[in-house]
Every structure is written in structure tokens, then in C-alpha cells.
XYZ file of C-alpha atoms in Angstrom:
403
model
C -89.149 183.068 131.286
C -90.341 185.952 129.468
C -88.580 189.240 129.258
C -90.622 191.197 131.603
C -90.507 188.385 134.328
C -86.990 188.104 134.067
C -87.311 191.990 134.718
C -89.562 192.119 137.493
C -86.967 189.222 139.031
C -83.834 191.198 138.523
C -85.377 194.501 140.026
C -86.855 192.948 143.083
C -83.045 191.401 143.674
C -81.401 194.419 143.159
C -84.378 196.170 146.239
C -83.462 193.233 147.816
C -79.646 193.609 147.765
C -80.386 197.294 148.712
C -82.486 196.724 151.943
C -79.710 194.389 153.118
C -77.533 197.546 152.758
C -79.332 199.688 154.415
C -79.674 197.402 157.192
C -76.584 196.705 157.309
C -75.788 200.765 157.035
C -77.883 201.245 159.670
C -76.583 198.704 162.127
C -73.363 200.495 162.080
C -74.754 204.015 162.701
C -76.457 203.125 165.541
C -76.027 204.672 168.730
C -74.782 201.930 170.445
C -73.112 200.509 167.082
C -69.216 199.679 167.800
C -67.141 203.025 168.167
C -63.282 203.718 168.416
C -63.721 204.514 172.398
C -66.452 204.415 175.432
C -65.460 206.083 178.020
C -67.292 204.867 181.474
C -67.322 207.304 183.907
C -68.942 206.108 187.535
C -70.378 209.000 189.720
C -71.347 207.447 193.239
C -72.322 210.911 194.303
C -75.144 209.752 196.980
C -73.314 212.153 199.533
C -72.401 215.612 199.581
C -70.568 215.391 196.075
C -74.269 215.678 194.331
C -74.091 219.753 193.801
C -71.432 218.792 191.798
C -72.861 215.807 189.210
C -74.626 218.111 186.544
C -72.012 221.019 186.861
C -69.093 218.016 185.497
C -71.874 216.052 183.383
C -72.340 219.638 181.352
C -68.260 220.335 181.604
C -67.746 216.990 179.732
C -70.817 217.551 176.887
C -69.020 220.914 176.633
C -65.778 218.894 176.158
C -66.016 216.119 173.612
C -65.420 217.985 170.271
C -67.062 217.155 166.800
C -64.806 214.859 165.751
C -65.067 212.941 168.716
C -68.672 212.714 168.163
C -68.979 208.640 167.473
C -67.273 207.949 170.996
C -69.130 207.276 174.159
C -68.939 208.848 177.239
C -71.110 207.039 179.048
C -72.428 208.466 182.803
C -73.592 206.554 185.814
C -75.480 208.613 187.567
C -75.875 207.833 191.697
C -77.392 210.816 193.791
C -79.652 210.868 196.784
C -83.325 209.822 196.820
C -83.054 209.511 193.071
C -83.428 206.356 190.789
C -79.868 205.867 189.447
C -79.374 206.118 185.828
C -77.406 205.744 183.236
C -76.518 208.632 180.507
C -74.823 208.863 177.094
C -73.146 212.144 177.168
C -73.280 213.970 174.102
C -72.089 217.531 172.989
C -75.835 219.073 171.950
C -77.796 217.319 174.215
C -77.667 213.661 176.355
C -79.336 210.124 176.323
C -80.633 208.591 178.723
C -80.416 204.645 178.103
C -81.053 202.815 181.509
C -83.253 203.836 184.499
C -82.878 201.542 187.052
C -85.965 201.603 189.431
C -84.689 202.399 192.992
C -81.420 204.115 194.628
C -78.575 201.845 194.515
C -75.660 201.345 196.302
C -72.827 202.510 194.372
C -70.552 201.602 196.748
C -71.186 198.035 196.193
C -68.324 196.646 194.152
C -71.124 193.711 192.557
C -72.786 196.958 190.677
C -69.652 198.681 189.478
C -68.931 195.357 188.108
C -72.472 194.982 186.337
C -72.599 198.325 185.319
C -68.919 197.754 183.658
C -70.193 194.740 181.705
C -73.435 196.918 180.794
C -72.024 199.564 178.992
C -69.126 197.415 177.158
C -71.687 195.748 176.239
C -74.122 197.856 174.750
C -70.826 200.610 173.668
C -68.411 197.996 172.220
C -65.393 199.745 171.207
C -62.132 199.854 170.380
C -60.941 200.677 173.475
C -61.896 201.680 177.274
C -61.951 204.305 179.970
C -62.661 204.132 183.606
C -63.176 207.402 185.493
C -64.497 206.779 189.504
C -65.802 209.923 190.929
C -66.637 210.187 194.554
C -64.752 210.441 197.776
C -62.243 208.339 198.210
C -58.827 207.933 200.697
C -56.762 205.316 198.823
C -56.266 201.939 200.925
C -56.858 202.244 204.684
C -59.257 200.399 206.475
C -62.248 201.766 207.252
C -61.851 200.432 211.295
C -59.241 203.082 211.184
C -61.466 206.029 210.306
C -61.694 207.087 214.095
C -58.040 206.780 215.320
C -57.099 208.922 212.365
C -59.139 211.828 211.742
C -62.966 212.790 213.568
C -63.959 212.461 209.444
C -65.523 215.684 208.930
C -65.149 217.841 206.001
C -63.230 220.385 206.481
C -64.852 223.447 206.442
C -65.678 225.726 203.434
C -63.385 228.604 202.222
C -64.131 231.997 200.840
C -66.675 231.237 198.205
C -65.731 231.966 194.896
C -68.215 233.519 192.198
C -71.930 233.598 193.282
C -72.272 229.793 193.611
C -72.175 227.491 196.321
C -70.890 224.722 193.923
C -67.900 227.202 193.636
C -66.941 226.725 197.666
C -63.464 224.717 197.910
C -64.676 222.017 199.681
C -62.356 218.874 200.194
C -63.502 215.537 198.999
C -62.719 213.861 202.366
C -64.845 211.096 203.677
C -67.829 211.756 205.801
C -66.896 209.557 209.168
C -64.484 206.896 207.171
C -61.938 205.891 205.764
C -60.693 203.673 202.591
C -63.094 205.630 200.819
C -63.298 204.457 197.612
C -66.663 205.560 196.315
C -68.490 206.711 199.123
C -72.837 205.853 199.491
C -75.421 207.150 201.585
C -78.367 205.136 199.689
C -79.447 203.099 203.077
C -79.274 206.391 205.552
C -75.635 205.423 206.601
C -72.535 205.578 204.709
C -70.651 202.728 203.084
C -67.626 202.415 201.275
C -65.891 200.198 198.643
C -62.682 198.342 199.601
C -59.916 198.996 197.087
C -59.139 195.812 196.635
C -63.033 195.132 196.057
C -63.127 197.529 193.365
C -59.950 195.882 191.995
C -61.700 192.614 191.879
C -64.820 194.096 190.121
C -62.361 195.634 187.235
C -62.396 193.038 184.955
C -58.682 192.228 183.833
C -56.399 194.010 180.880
C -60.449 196.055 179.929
C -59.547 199.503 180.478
C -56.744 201.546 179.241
C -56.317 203.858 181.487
C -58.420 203.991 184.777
C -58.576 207.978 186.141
C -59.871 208.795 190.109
C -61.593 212.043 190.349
C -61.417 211.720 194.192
C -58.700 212.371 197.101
C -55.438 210.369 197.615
C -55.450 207.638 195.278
C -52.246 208.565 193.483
C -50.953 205.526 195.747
C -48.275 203.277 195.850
C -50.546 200.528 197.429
C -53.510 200.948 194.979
C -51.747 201.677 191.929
C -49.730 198.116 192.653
C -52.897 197.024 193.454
C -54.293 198.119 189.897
C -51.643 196.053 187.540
C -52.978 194.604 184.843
C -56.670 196.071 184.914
C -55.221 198.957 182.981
C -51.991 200.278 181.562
C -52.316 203.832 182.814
C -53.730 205.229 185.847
C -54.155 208.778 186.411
C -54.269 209.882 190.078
C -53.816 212.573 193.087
C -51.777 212.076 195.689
C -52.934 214.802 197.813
C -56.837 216.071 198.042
C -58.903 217.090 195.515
C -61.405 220.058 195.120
C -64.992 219.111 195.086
C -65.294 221.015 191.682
C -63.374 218.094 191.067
C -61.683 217.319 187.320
C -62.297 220.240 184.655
C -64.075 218.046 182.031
C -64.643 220.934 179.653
C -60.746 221.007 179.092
C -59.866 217.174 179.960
C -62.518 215.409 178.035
C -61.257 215.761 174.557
C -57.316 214.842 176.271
C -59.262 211.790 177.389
C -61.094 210.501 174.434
C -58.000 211.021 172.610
C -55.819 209.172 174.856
C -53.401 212.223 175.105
C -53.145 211.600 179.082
C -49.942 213.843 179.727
C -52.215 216.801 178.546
C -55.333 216.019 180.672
C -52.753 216.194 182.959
C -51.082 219.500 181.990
C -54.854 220.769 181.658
C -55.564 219.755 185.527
C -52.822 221.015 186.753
C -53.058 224.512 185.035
C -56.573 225.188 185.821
C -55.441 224.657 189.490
C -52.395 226.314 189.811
C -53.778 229.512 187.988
C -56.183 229.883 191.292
C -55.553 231.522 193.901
C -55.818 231.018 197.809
C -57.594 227.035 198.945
C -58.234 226.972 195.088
C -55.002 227.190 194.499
C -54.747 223.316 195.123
C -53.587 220.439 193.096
C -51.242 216.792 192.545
C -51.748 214.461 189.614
C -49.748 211.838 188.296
C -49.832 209.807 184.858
C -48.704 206.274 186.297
C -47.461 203.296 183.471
C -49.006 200.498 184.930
C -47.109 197.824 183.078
C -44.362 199.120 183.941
C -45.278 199.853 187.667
C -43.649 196.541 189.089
C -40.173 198.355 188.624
C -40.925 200.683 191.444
C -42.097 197.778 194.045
C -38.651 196.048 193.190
C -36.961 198.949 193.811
C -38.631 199.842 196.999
C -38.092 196.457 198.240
C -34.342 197.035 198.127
C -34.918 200.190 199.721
C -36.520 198.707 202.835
C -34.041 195.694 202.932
C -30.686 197.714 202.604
C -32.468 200.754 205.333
C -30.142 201.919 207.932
C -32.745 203.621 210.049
C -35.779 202.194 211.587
C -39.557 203.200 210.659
C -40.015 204.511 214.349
C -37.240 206.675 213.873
C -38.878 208.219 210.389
C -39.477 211.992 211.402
C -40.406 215.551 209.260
C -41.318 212.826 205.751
C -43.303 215.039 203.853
C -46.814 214.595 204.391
C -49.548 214.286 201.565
C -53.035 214.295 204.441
C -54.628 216.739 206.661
C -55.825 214.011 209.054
C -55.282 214.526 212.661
C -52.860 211.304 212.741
C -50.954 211.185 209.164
C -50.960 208.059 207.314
C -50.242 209.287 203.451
C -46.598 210.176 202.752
C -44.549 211.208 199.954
C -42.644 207.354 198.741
C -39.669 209.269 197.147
C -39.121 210.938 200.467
C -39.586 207.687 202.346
C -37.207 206.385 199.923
C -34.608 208.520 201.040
C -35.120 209.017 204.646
C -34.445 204.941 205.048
C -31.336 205.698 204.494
C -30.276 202.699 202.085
C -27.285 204.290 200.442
C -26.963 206.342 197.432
C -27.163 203.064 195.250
C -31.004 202.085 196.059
C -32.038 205.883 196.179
C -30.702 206.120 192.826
C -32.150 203.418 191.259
C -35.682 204.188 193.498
C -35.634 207.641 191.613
C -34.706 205.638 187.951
C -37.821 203.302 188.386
C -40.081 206.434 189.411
C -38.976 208.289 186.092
C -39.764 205.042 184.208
C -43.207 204.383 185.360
C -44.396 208.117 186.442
C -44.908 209.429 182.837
C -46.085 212.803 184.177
C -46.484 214.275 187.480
C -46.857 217.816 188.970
C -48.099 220.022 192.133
C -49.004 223.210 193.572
C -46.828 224.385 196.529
C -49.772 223.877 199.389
C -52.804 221.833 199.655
C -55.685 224.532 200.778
C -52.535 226.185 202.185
C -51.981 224.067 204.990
C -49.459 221.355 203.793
C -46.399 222.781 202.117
C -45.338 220.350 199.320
C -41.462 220.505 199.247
C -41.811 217.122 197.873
C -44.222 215.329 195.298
C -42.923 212.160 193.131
C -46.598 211.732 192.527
C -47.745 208.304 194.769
C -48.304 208.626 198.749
C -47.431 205.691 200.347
C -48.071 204.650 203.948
C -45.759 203.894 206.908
C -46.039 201.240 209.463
C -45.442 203.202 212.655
C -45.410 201.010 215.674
C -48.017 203.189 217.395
C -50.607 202.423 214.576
C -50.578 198.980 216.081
C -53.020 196.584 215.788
C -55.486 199.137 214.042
C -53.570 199.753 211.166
C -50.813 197.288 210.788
C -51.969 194.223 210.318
C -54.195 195.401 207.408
C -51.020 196.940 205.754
C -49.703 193.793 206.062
C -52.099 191.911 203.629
C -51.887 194.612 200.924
C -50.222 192.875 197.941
C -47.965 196.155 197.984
C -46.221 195.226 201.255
C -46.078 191.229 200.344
C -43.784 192.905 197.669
C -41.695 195.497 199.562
C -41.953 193.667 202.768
C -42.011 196.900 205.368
C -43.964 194.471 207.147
C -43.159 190.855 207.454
């Protein structure tokens, strides 16, 4: 082989061994190239909630800081009489990757599950996020939605600024109950079980799984919620329809720094005044959550006073017949001696990482108590139209208030 052959064969190897570089480059600067986190957050807003989509979409563009610019926060996007989409939020300006070509239900737990397995797909990471936006009243059955409350929002405070996406509405459901995500898509509304969306979570995916929606800081969900996640960030009480403050949580929440999103939420609110002036979050250990349901349990077997004769618990709902109570305060009203209250309090500190509270929800419900998780209570009266669904939740198999 002559010398310039052996030339022309040694530069066309060393393009060669360059292309495959590039390519190579290139396949790991993608946008949808693997990152440290993707954050899914799920926004069934095909109900009154849909003032409020592109006010938190820009709040969490705002949010994610330049550093954080190789995450994902991924958006899936469900309003009425629009296609639903899905967009990569970025901090100058968003992607849209998917369009699908009608108005789905997003309260159907068999797309919440495909669009789960979409996005980790096409945004491996690291790690995982889950953030479910909507309306939402933690466990009870939507049969019950008429013996507890009409189901009307309430109505609208003083507004606040010269927007109407500034009123203080309250994301309660619209004639339901066990309001997960909440859809309007088929000109009536329908809801997502809990324990459907637990089902469509795959297992051990997400690290922490936040609810930007009313009451589902609860003991029967978050039991419900071991080992899809190891935190779980969550009200107790109601929550604004302005909803999260993603301009000042979504960094927090990339980061994994969950005590601070927390801190963040609960300043914003408490710095209000008036209805605005409302707020309860909690930052709940998941894997460690199975101390509290033990503890619990020994509560209800060692009780020296009936549920019937349970009176002035504090209250975490507005509804016309309560069903949401503070579990500390439960705790202690059974009446199990200091022992169980004692150790009910120890296993509360251990898997309640963070929790806080303004004094009054929209300045009705005074909050002398808030351990962070509402629980319910299995009045007789509730009957057969409560009751019996309690009594299949895997929280009271555990505890056993119901046998």
C-alpha cells in the first residue's frame, strides 16, 4: 500500500471515529436524552380549575433555575373542549411533544397510567416526580357525595388584584365526592377512585408523589400510597384554586429539598390575609408510614370510649355532614391511655417529616389541631352509605375501627 493510500485510509478512520462521536454526543444532548430528574406533573383541569392551568404552567417555567435546566418537567395538559397535550416545561419558552387528537378523560385511571409510562419513557431519568392537580376529596365514595355536602363550590371571596384567577375559590368537587382528579370531558363529571389511581402508579417509580388538590393529606390514602413512593406531600384541609406556588416550589422540587417546598407553601399562605390566608401541608415518609397504622391499631383496640360517643374532634371539612378529622385528635379522644397516645404521637414524628397550618381554613374552621393527615370516623349514623366502604380500605383492615 502506498503512502498516500495508507493516508487517505487513516484520515477517513479518524472522520469515521469522529462521526461516531458526534453521534454519540448528540444522543446524549437530546431533549429527551436521559436526565438526573423528570418531573410528571398531571393537570386534569376539564372543570372549573382551567383559569388556573397557564397561570401554574408559567409559575413553574418561572421556577426551574439554570442549573436545573437538563431536568424535565413534563405537563399534561387536560382542559375543556381542547385536545389534551402534553408539554415540556422549560424556563425561556415550552415544548410541546404529544397532541393527542380529542379531549380525554383524565379521570380515567387507564390514561394516567399510559401517560406515566409515556413520559418515563421518552424522559428516562434518574429519578421521578408525580404532581396530580385537580379537585380531589381524599377516599370517600362518590355514592356519598349527596348525604354529605349539596357539592357546590363555595362561593367566591373578595377578589384580590384585578384578576378573576386571583378569587379564593375552594377546590371542592362539583356534585361528588372521592374526587381524585375530577373530568367533565363527556358533559358530566367523573372521578378517579383512590385506590384506582393507586393501581395505575406503577410500584417503587416515583419518589415523592405531591397532590395539588383538597384533603389528601390522609391517613387512608397515604397508607394506601406505600410503596409507589417514599414521600408524599399533601393537605389535609382545602386548598386555594391558585393552587401550589410553582414559581417558589419548583426549584425545592427538582432538587428534592421537600421540607422547603413545604416551608415555601406554607409562607406564601400564611403571609395572606383574610380566605387567602389559608393553608395545611405535610411532608409524609412513606416507608416509614406503616409505624403510624400499628400504632393506631393499638389505639382503637386499647379505646375506652366508643366512636358514637366521639364529640368536638377537630374537624379538617366544610361539608354539611363532616367526614375528615384531625387522626392525632382522634388518637386522643379514644381514650387508650397515656401509653398508646404516646407512642401514636412518636410514630407521627417519625413518619411526618414536616407539617404546618394556618389558624382557619377561609376563616370558618379554627385549626386548634393539625398533625398533618385527616382521617375518617365510622359514625353509626353514616350507615350503610359510608361504612361499609370504609371497611374495605386497606387502612381500616390495618387499624380495624371497623371489623
Amino acid at each position: 500500500m502506498s503512502e498516500s493510500v495508507k493516508i487517505r485510509v487513516l484520515l477517513r478512520n479518524c472522520l469515521l471515529a469522529c462521526l461516531v462521536l458526534v453521534a454519540v454526543a448528540s444522543c446524549h444532548s437530546g431533549e429527551d436524552s436521559h436526565t438526573d430528574r423528570t418531573i410528571l406533573v398531571y393537570m386534569a383541569g376539564d372543570n372549573n380549575l382551567c383559569d388556573y392551568l397557564n397561570r401554574n404552567i408559567r409559575e413553574m417555567g418561572s421556577g426551574i433555575s439554570n442549573r436545573q435546566s437538563h431536568n424535565h418537567v413534563v405537563v399534561f395538559v387536560d382542559r375543556p373542549g381542547k385536545q389534551s397535550c402534553l408539554i415540556d416545561v422549560k424556563r425561556n419558552g415550552n415544548d410541546t411533544v404529544r397532541v393527542w387528537n380529542e379531549n380525554l378523560n383524565s379521570a380515567s385511571p387507564a390514561l394516567l397510567s399510559e401517560v406515566i409510562d409515556y413520559v418515563t419513557g421518552r424522559f428516562a431519568a434518574d429519578s421521578y416526580g408525580l404532581v396530580l392537580w385537580s379537585h380531589a376529596t381524599g377516599w370517600i365514595p362518590s355514592s356519598a357525595h349527596k348525604f354529605i355536602d349539596s357539592g357546590k363550590l363555595s362561593a367566591p371571596g373578595p377578589k384580590q388584584g384585578n384578576g378573576d384567577s386571583d378569587r379564593p375559590y375552594i377546590r371542592r368537587p362539583f356534585e361528588g365526592t372521592r374526587a381524585i382528579l375530577v373530568d367533565n370531558s363527556v358533559g358530566s363529571y367523573s372521578w378517579m377512585e383512590y385506590d384506582e389511581m393507586a393501581e395505575a402508579i406503577p410500584d417503587s417509580l416515583f419518589d415523592f408523589i405531591m397532590f395539588d388538590a383538597c384533603f389528601m393529606g390522609s391517613a387512608e390514602v397515604a397508607y394506601e400510597l406505600r410503596g409507589k413512593a417514599h414521600w408524599m406531600i399533601a393537605s389535609a384541609v382545602e386548598v386555594l384554586t391558585t393552587g401550589f406556588p410553582y414559581d417558589i416550589v419548583t426549584e425545592p422540587m427538582i432538587d428534592g429539598d421537600y421540607e422547603t417546598l413545604c416551608r415555601r407553601y406554607f409562607d406564601y399562605y400564611n403571609s395572606k390575609s383574610g380566605d387567602f390566608r389559608t393553608a395545611g401541608i405535610a411532608l409524609i415518609n412513606l416507608d416509614s408510614y406503616g409505624v403510624v397504622a400499628d400504632a393506631f391499631a393499638d389505639v382503637v383496640r386499647n379505646a375506652s370510649v366508643s366512636v358514637d360517643d366521639l364529640s368536638n374532634v377537630q374537624c379538617d371539612d366544610r361539608f354539611r355532614r363532616s367526614v375528615m378529622f384531625d387522626l392525632l385528635d382522634v388518637a386522643e379522644r379514644l381514650e387508650p391511655g397515656e401509653e398508646y397516645v404516646q407512642r401514636m404521637k412518636e410514630a407521627l414524628d417519625e413518619a411526618i417529616v414536616y407539617h404546618a397550618n394556618t389558624e382557619y381554613v377561609v376563616s370558618e374552621i379554627h385549626l386548634n389541631r393539625y398533625c398533618g393527615l385527616n382521617c375518617y370516623i365510622p359514625y353509626s349514623r353514616y350507615g350503610t352509605v359510608i361504612n361499609p366502604y370504609y371497611s374495605r380500605t386497606e387502612w381500616n383492615r390495618r387499624v380495624g375501627f371497623i371489623e
